[in-house]
XYZ file of N, CA and C in Angstrom:
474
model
N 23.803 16.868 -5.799
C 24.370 15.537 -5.833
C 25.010 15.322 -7.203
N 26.235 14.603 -7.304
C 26.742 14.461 -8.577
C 26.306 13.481 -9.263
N 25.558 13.644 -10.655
C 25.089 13.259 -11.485
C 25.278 11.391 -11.405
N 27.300 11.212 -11.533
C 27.520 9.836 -11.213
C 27.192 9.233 -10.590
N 26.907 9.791 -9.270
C 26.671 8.861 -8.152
C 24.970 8.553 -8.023
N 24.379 9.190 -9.068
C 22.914 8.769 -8.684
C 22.686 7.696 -9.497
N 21.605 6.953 -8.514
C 20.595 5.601 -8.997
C 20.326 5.298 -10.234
N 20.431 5.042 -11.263
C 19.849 4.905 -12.521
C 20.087 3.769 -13.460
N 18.586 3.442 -13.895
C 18.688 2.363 -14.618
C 19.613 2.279 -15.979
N 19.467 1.943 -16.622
C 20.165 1.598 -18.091
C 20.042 2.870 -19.238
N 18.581 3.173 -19.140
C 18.105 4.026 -19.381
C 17.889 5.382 -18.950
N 18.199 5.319 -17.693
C 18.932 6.761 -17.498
C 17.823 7.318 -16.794
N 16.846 6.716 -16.086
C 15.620 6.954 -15.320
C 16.172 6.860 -14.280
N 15.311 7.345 -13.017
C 15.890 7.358 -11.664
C 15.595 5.899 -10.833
N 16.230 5.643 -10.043
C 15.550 4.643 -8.945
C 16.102 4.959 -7.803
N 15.121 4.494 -6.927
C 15.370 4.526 -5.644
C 15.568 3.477 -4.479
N 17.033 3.363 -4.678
C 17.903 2.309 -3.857
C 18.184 2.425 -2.534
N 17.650 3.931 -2.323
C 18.398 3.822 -0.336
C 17.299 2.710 0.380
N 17.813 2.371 1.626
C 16.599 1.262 2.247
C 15.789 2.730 3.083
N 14.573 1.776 3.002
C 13.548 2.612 3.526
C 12.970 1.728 4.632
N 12.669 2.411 5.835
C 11.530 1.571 6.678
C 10.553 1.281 6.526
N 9.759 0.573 7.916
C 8.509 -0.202 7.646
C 7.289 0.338 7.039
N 7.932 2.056 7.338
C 6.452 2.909 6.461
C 7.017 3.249 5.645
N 7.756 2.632 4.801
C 8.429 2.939 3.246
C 9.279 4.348 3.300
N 9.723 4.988 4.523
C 10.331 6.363 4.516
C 11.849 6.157 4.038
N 12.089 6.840 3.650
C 13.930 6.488 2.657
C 14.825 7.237 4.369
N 15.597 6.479 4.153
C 17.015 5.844 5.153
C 17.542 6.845 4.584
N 18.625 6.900 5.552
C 19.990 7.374 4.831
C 20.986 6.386 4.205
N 21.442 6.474 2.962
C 21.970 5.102 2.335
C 23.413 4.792 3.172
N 23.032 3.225 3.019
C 23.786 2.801 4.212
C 23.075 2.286 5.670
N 22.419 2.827 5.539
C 20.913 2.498 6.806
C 20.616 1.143 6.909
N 20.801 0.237 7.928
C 19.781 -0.991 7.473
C 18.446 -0.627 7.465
N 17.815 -0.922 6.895
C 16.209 -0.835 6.284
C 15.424 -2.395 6.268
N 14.147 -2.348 5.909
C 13.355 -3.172 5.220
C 13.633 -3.465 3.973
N 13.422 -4.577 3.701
C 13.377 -5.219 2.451
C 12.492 -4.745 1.604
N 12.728 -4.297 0.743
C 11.485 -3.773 -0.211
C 10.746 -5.008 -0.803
N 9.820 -4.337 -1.415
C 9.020 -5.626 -2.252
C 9.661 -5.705 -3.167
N 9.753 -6.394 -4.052
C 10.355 -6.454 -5.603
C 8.502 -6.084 -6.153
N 9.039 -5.224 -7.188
C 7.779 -4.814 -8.118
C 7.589 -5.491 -9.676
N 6.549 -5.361 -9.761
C 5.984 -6.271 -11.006
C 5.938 -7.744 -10.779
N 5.509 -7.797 -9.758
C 5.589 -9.650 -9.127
C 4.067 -9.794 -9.321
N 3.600 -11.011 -10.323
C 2.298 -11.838 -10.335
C 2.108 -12.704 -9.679
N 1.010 -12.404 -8.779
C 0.624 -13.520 -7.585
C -1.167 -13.588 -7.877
N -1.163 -14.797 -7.674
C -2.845 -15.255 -8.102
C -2.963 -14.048 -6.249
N -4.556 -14.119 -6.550
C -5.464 -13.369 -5.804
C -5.232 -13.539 -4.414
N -5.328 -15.385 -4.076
C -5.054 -15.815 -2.820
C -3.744 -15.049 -2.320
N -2.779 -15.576 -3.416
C -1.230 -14.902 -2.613
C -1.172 -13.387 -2.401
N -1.802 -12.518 -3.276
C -1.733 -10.975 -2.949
C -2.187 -11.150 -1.557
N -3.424 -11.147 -1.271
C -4.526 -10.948 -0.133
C -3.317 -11.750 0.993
N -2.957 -12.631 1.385
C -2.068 -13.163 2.066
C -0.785 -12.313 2.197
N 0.327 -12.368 1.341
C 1.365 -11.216 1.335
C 1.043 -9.990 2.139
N -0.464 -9.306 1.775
C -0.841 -7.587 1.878
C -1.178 -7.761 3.282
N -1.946 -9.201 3.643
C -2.092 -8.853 4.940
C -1.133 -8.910 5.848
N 0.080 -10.031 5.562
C 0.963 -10.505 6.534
C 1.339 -9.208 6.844
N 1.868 -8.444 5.705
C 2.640 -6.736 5.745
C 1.758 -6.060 6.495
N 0.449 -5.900 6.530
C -0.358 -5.160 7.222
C -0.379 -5.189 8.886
N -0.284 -6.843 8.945
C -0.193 -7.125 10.171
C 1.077 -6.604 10.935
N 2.218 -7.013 10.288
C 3.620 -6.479 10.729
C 3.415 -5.048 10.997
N 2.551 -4.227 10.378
C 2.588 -3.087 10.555
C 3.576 -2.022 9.238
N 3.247 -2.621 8.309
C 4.130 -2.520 7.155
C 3.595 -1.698 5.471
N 2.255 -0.964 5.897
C 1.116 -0.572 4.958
C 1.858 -0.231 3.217
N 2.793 0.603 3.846
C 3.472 0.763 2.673
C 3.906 -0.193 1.527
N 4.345 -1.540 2.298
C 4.658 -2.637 1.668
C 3.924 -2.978 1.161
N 2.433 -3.234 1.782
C 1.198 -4.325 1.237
C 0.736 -3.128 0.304
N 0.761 -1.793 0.103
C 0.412 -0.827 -0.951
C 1.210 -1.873 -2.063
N 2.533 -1.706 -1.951
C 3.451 -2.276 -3.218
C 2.623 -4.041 -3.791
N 2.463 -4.738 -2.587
C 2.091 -5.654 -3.321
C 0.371 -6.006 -3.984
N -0.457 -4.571 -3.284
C -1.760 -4.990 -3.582
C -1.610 -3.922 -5.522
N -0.779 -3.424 -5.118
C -0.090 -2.176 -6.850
C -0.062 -3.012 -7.580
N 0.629 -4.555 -7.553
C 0.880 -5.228 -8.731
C -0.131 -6.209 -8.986
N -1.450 -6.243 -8.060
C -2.115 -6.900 -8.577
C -3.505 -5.825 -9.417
N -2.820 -4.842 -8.929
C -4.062 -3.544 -9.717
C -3.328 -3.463 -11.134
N -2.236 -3.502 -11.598
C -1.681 -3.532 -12.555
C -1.520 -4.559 -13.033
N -1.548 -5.542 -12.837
C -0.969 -7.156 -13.778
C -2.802 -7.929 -13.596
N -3.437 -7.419 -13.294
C -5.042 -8.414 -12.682
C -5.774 -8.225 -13.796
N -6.816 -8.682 -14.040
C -8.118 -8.543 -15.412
C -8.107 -7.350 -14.438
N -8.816 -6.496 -16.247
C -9.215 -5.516 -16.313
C -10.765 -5.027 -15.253
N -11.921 -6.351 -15.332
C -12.274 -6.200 -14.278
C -12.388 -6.259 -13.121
N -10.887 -6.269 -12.567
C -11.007 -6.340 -10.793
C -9.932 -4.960 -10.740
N -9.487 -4.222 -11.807
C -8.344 -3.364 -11.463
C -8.697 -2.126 -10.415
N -10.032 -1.861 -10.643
C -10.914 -0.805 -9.597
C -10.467 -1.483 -8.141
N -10.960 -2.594 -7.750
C -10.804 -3.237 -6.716
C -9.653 -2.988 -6.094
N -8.430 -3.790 -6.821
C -7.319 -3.521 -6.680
C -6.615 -2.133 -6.333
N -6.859 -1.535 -7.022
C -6.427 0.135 -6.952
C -7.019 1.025 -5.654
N -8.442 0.293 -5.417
C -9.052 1.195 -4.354
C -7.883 0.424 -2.819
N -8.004 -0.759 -3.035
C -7.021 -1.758 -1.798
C -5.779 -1.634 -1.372
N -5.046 -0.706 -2.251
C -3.383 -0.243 -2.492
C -4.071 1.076 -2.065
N -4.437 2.231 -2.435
C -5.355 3.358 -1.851
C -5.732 2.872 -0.172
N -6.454 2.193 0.105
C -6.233 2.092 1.679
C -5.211 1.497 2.495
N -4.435 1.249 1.556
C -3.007 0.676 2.161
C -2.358 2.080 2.364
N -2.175 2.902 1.227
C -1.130 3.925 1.504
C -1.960 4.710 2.504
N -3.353 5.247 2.957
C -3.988 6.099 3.421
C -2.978 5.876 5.154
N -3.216 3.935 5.155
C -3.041 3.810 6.779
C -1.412 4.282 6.458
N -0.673 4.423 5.699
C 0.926 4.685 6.040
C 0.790 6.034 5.983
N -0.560 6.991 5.311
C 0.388 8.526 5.684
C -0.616 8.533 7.183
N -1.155 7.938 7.503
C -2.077 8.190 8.853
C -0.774 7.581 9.863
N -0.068 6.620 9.529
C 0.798 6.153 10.610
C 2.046 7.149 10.537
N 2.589 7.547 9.571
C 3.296 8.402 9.810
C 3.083 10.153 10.225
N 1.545 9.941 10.613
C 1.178 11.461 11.107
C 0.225 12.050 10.082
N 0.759 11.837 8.878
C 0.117 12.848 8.153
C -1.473 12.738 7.993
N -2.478 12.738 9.114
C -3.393 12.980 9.037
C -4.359 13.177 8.179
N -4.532 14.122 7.268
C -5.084 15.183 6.500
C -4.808 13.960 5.311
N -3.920 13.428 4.774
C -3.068 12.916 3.541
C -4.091 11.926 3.825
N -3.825 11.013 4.699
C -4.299 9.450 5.339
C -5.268 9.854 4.874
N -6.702 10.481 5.683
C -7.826 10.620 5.925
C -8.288 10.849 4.074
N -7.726 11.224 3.722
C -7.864 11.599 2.033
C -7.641 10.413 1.381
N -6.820 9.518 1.237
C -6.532 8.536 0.805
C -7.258 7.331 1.256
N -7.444 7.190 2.604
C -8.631 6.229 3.152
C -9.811 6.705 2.579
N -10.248 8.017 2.252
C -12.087 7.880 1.725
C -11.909 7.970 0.089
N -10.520 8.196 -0.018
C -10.627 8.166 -1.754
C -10.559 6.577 -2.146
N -9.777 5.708 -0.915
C -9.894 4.211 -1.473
C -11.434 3.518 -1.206
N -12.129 4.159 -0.082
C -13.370 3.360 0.574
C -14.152 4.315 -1.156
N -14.039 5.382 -1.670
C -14.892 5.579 -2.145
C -14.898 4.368 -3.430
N -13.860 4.380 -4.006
C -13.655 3.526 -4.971
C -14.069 1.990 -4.706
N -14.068 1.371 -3.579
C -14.338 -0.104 -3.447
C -16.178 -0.347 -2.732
N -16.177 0.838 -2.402
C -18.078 0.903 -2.294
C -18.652 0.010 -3.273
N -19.550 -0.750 -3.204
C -20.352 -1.396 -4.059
C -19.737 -2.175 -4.955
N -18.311 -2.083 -5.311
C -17.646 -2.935 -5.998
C -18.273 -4.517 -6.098
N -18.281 -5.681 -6.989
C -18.318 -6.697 -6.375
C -16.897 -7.632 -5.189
N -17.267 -8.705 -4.613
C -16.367 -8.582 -3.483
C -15.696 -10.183 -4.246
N -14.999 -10.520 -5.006
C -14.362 -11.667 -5.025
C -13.096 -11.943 -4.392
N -13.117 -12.964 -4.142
C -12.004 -13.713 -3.575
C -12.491 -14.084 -1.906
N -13.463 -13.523 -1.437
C -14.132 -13.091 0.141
C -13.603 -12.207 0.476
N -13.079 -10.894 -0.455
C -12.632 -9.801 0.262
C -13.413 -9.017 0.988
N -13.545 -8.132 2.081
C -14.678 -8.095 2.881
C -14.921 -6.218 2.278
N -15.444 -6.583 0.897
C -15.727 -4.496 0.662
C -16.293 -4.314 1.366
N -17.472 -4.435 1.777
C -18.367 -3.988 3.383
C -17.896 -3.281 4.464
N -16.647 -4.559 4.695
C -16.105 -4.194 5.916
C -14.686 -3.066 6.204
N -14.189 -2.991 4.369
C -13.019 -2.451 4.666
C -13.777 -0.970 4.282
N -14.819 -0.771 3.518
C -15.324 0.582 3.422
C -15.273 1.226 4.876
N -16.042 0.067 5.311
C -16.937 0.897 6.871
C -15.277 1.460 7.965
N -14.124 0.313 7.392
C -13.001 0.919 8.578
C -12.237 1.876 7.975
N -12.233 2.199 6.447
C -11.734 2.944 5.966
C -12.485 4.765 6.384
N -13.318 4.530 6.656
C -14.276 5.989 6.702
C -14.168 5.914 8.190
N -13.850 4.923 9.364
C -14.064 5.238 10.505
C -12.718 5.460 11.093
N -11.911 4.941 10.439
C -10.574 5.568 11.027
C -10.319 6.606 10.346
N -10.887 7.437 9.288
C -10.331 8.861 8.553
C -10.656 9.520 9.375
N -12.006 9.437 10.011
C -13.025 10.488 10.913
C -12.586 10.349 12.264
N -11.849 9.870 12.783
C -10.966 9.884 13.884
C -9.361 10.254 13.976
N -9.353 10.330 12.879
C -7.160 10.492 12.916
C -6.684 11.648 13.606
N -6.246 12.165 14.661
C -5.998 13.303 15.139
C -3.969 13.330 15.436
N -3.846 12.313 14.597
C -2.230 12.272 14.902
C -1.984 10.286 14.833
N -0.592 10.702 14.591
C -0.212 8.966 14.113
C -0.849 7.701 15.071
N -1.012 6.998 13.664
C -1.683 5.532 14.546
C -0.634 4.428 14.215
N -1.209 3.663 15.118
C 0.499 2.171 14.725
C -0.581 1.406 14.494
N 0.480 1.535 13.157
C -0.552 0.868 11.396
C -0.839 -0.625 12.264
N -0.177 -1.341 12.994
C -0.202 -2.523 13.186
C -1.754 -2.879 13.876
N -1.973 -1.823 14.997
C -2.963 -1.749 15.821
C -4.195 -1.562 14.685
N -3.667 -1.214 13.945
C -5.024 -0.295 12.917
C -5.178 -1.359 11.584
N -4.564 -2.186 11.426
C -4.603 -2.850 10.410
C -5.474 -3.546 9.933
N -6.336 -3.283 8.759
C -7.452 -4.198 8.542
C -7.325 -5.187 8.112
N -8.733 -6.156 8.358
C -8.621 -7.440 7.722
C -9.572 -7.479 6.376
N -8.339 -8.099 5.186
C -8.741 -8.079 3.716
C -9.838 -8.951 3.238
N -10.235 -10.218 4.512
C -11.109 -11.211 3.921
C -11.434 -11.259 5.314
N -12.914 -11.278 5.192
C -13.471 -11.212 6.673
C -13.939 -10.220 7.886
N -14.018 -10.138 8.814
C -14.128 -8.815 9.530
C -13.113 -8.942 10.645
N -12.770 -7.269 10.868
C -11.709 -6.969 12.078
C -12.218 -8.241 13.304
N -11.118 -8.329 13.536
C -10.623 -8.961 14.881
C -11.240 -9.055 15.752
């Protein structure tokens, strides 16, 4: 690809402008796509957990990864575990929805491992997202529709 025509900020770093779909997969530019999230957005606790789920619900994991990312990065230092493990089971259900099995199933017990025992503020349900994070890894035998599979962040599944 010629140097000119690629993405780059000011600084001469890369970005990535093609639109991507609902499981964040890059388009061919020119593609209509999904709206990305805008990144580095601060949202009190309520609005993450709201945003991550609406996306979750849509069936959109990838997205609610992006927005539960900026609250693992912009949040006190003690909830960033939390945060980080919650973006971790976000991306697990997008490589499980897009097939990748093996990836998912890795990423779902690397996020359930991290939010185990955590404390649970805001009424996020660690209990409950451990227990679906380890029960959908141990079942994935090929893509799931993230939508069907989507957990709930405060409270228990459906």
């Amino acid at each position: 690809m010629d140097k000119a025509r690629r993405d780059r900020d000011t600084e001469g770093r890369a970005r990535n402008a093609r639109p991507r779909d609902g499981l964040g997969r890059p388009l061919p530019h020119g593609a209509p796509g999904v709206q990305r999230q805008p990144e580095g957005v601060v949202r009190t606790p309520a609005q993450t957990l709201a945003e991550a789920q609406r996306l979750l619900d849509a069936g959109m994991p990838f997205h609610a990864h992006e927005v539960l990312e900026d609250a693992w990065k912009s949040g006190p230092e003690e909830e960033r575990e939390l945060w980080r493990g919650l973006a971790q089971l976000a991306v697990g259900l997008t490589h499980a929805a897009r097939g990748n099995t093996t990836g998912g199933a890795r990423l779902l017990l690397r996020g359930a491992d991290r939010i185990a025992g955590l404390p649970a503020p805001y009424s996020i349900d660690v209990p409950g997202l451990d227990l679906w994070a380890r029960e959908l890894a141990g079942r994935l035998t090929g893509p799931v529709d993230p939508a069907a599979e989507a957990p709930r962040l405060i409270g228990g599944r459906d």
